[in-house]
Amino acid sequence: MTPKKLAGDTGYGSAKMLGWLVEERGIAPHIPVWDKSKRTNGTFSREDFVYDPATDSYTCPGNKELRTYRRNFSKPRKPNGGKDGFIRYRASKHDCDVCPLKPQCCPGDPGRRVMRSVHEAARDVARDIRKTDAYMTSFIQRRKVEMLLAHLKRYIGVSMMRLRGPKGAYEQFQLAATAQNLRKLAKLVPQPEPTG
């Protein structure tokens, strides 16, 4: 079974997961992107920097370039992510020292650094999908399913599986779903009018 799209909550919106969905499987992720790049201390966030895919560099609000390498190699090197899956872009210390925006950009550092995930292209695909009507449809459908699962957990008492193995889990889930459907049916039965 190869789905064309996959819906999930923000817990599934990590760069690695989105990279696997888009780059390896070719599945459209209807998932919010898990993004922690926004700064709360008043300094510029990563979204204030403009990425140029042609030169593989960022441009800061002061119109200076942030690159992965500052040296000119005889053989151009392709940046690869570190063990944490991020590519680091750095501004020149000389550019940052004379910049009038330094207090808003990197007040405590000699130069500004910006990190970009190796799966940023997949994250951009997920961000673009989020702006579509199809995403809103998926969001509404996902909310209905998640609400049913939350009711199973809270009101029916299925916080964990008590029976072992796939067969036991299947039987327990079937019983819980039956109880949930009976509960819904009971609410549909009209209540008798009080006499009095």
XYZ file of C-alpha atoms in Angstrom:
196
model
C 0.000 0.000 0.000
C 1.502 3.336 -1.078
C -0.482 6.366 0.100
C -0.293 9.653 -1.810
C -0.625 11.741 1.360
C -0.202 11.215 5.059
C -1.793 13.294 7.828
C -0.417 13.574 11.330
C 0.086 16.002 14.188
C 3.169 18.110 14.943
C 4.858 15.194 16.714
C 5.457 13.687 13.267
C 6.710 16.987 11.794
C 10.401 16.479 12.548
C 12.909 17.083 9.758
C 13.961 13.439 9.653
C 10.378 12.171 9.368
C 9.448 14.714 6.682
C 12.642 13.890 4.785
C 11.764 10.189 4.856
C 8.206 10.860 3.654
C 9.057 13.293 0.842
C 12.528 12.263 -0.314
C 12.420 8.497 0.141
C 8.732 7.586 -0.182
C 7.302 10.402 -2.327
C 4.350 10.910 0.043
C 2.811 14.381 0.483
C 3.015 15.223 4.214
C -0.133 16.893 5.559
C 1.744 17.462 8.808
C 2.622 20.722 10.602
C 6.387 21.359 10.577
C 8.078 21.063 13.946
C 10.132 24.269 14.001
C 12.099 25.722 16.908
C 14.053 28.346 14.949
C 11.967 31.302 16.177
C 13.834 33.361 18.765
C 12.094 34.947 21.740
C 14.923 37.237 22.947
C 14.293 39.972 20.358
C 17.127 39.009 18.014
C 16.662 38.004 14.368
C 15.227 34.515 13.775
C 16.249 32.264 10.902
C 13.193 33.369 8.904
C 14.705 36.877 8.762
C 17.570 35.467 6.682
C 17.032 34.779 2.963
C 18.296 31.469 1.559
C 19.678 31.371 -1.988
C 19.774 27.795 -3.362
C 21.975 28.805 -6.337
C 24.877 29.846 -4.097
C 23.838 27.702 -1.098
C 24.107 30.680 1.225
C 21.989 32.904 3.433
C 21.767 36.693 3.257
C 21.319 38.507 6.558
C 19.148 41.611 7.143
C 22.368 43.666 6.844
C 22.825 42.259 3.296
C 25.913 40.172 4.180
C 26.445 36.566 3.128
C 26.528 33.562 5.461
C 28.327 30.533 3.988
C 29.319 27.072 5.100
C 32.972 27.569 4.123
C 34.997 30.777 4.110
C 38.041 29.334 2.327
C 38.294 29.059 -1.438
C 38.959 25.405 -2.213
C 40.488 24.330 -5.526
C 37.812 21.633 -5.650
C 34.453 23.051 -4.494
C 33.103 21.149 -1.515
C 29.498 20.239 -1.061
C 28.331 20.970 2.486
C 27.076 17.967 4.350
C 25.248 17.954 7.610
C 26.859 17.060 10.868
C 25.866 14.134 13.016
C 22.824 16.108 14.194
C 21.544 16.564 10.597
C 22.188 20.330 10.343
C 24.359 22.366 7.992
C 25.923 25.411 9.660
C 26.179 28.757 7.868
C 28.436 31.433 9.340
C 28.875 35.139 8.754
C 32.319 36.711 8.658
C 33.417 38.189 11.990
C 34.707 41.234 10.118
C 31.260 41.825 8.599
C 29.489 41.444 11.953
C 31.914 43.706 13.882
C 31.052 46.790 11.800
C 27.362 45.992 11.234
C 24.894 48.447 12.836
C 22.374 45.557 13.253
C 24.722 43.474 15.457
C 22.761 44.235 18.701
C 19.623 42.784 17.032
C 21.445 39.893 15.374
C 24.227 38.427 17.522
C 24.924 40.670 20.533
C 26.928 38.075 22.481
C 28.691 36.292 19.618
C 31.531 37.385 17.340
C 29.520 36.404 14.237
C 26.069 35.115 13.377
C 25.446 31.434 12.726
C 22.365 29.912 11.087
C 21.588 26.212 10.971
C 19.689 24.540 8.129
C 18.438 20.969 8.199
C 19.650 18.571 5.517
C 15.922 17.845 5.009
C 14.931 21.514 4.653
C 13.570 20.928 1.123
C 11.102 18.385 2.544
C 10.169 20.839 5.308
C 9.498 23.484 2.641
C 7.205 21.016 0.822
C 5.245 20.490 4.071
C 5.025 24.265 4.645
C 3.696 24.774 1.100
C 1.104 21.999 1.501
C -0.103 23.640 4.718
C -1.313 26.648 2.698
C -3.647 24.541 0.502
C -7.344 23.628 0.844
C -6.439 19.925 0.727
C -4.465 20.398 3.956
C -7.502 21.916 5.692
C -9.607 18.919 4.610
C -6.958 16.548 6.006
C -6.775 18.588 9.200
C -10.539 18.288 9.792
C -10.483 14.537 9.073
C -7.472 14.029 11.360
C -9.173 15.941 14.161
C -12.230 13.655 13.962
C -10.074 10.535 14.264
C -7.948 11.976 17.068
C -11.072 12.971 18.980
C -12.360 9.393 18.812
C -9.037 8.058 20.058
C -8.980 10.626 22.874
C -12.491 9.535 23.933
C -11.374 5.903 23.891
C -8.516 6.786 26.186
C -10.372 9.108 28.542
C -13.927 7.731 28.799
C -13.654 4.074 27.792
C -10.393 3.513 29.675
C -8.083 2.283 26.917
C -4.956 4.069 28.097
C -2.904 0.948 27.348
C -3.390 -2.517 25.914
C -3.950 -5.127 28.600
C -3.893 -8.194 26.366
C -0.670 -9.416 24.779
C 0.148 -9.845 21.131
C -1.503 -8.480 18.000
C -4.557 -10.735 18.446
C -5.096 -9.608 22.036
C -4.688 -5.931 21.114
C -7.125 -6.393 18.209
C -9.745 -8.002 20.480
C -9.365 -5.340 23.178
C -9.614 -2.532 20.641
C -12.703 -4.102 19.023
C -14.426 -4.310 22.418
C -13.508 -0.716 23.223
C -14.733 0.520 19.818
C -17.999 -1.410 20.301
C -18.467 0.210 23.718
C -17.784 3.615 22.171
C -20.343 3.020 19.394
C -22.961 1.843 21.924
C -22.323 4.991 23.935
C -22.919 7.099 20.812
C -26.096 5.160 19.970
C -27.440 5.641 23.493
C -27.193 9.405 23.005
C -29.310 9.152 19.841
C -32.258 7.497 21.620
C -34.847 10.178 22.448
C -35.348 10.703 26.167
C -38.951 10.442 27.461
C -40.620 13.708 28.382
C -40.859 14.229 32.152
C -44.456 13.949 33.349
C -45.573 16.107 36.021
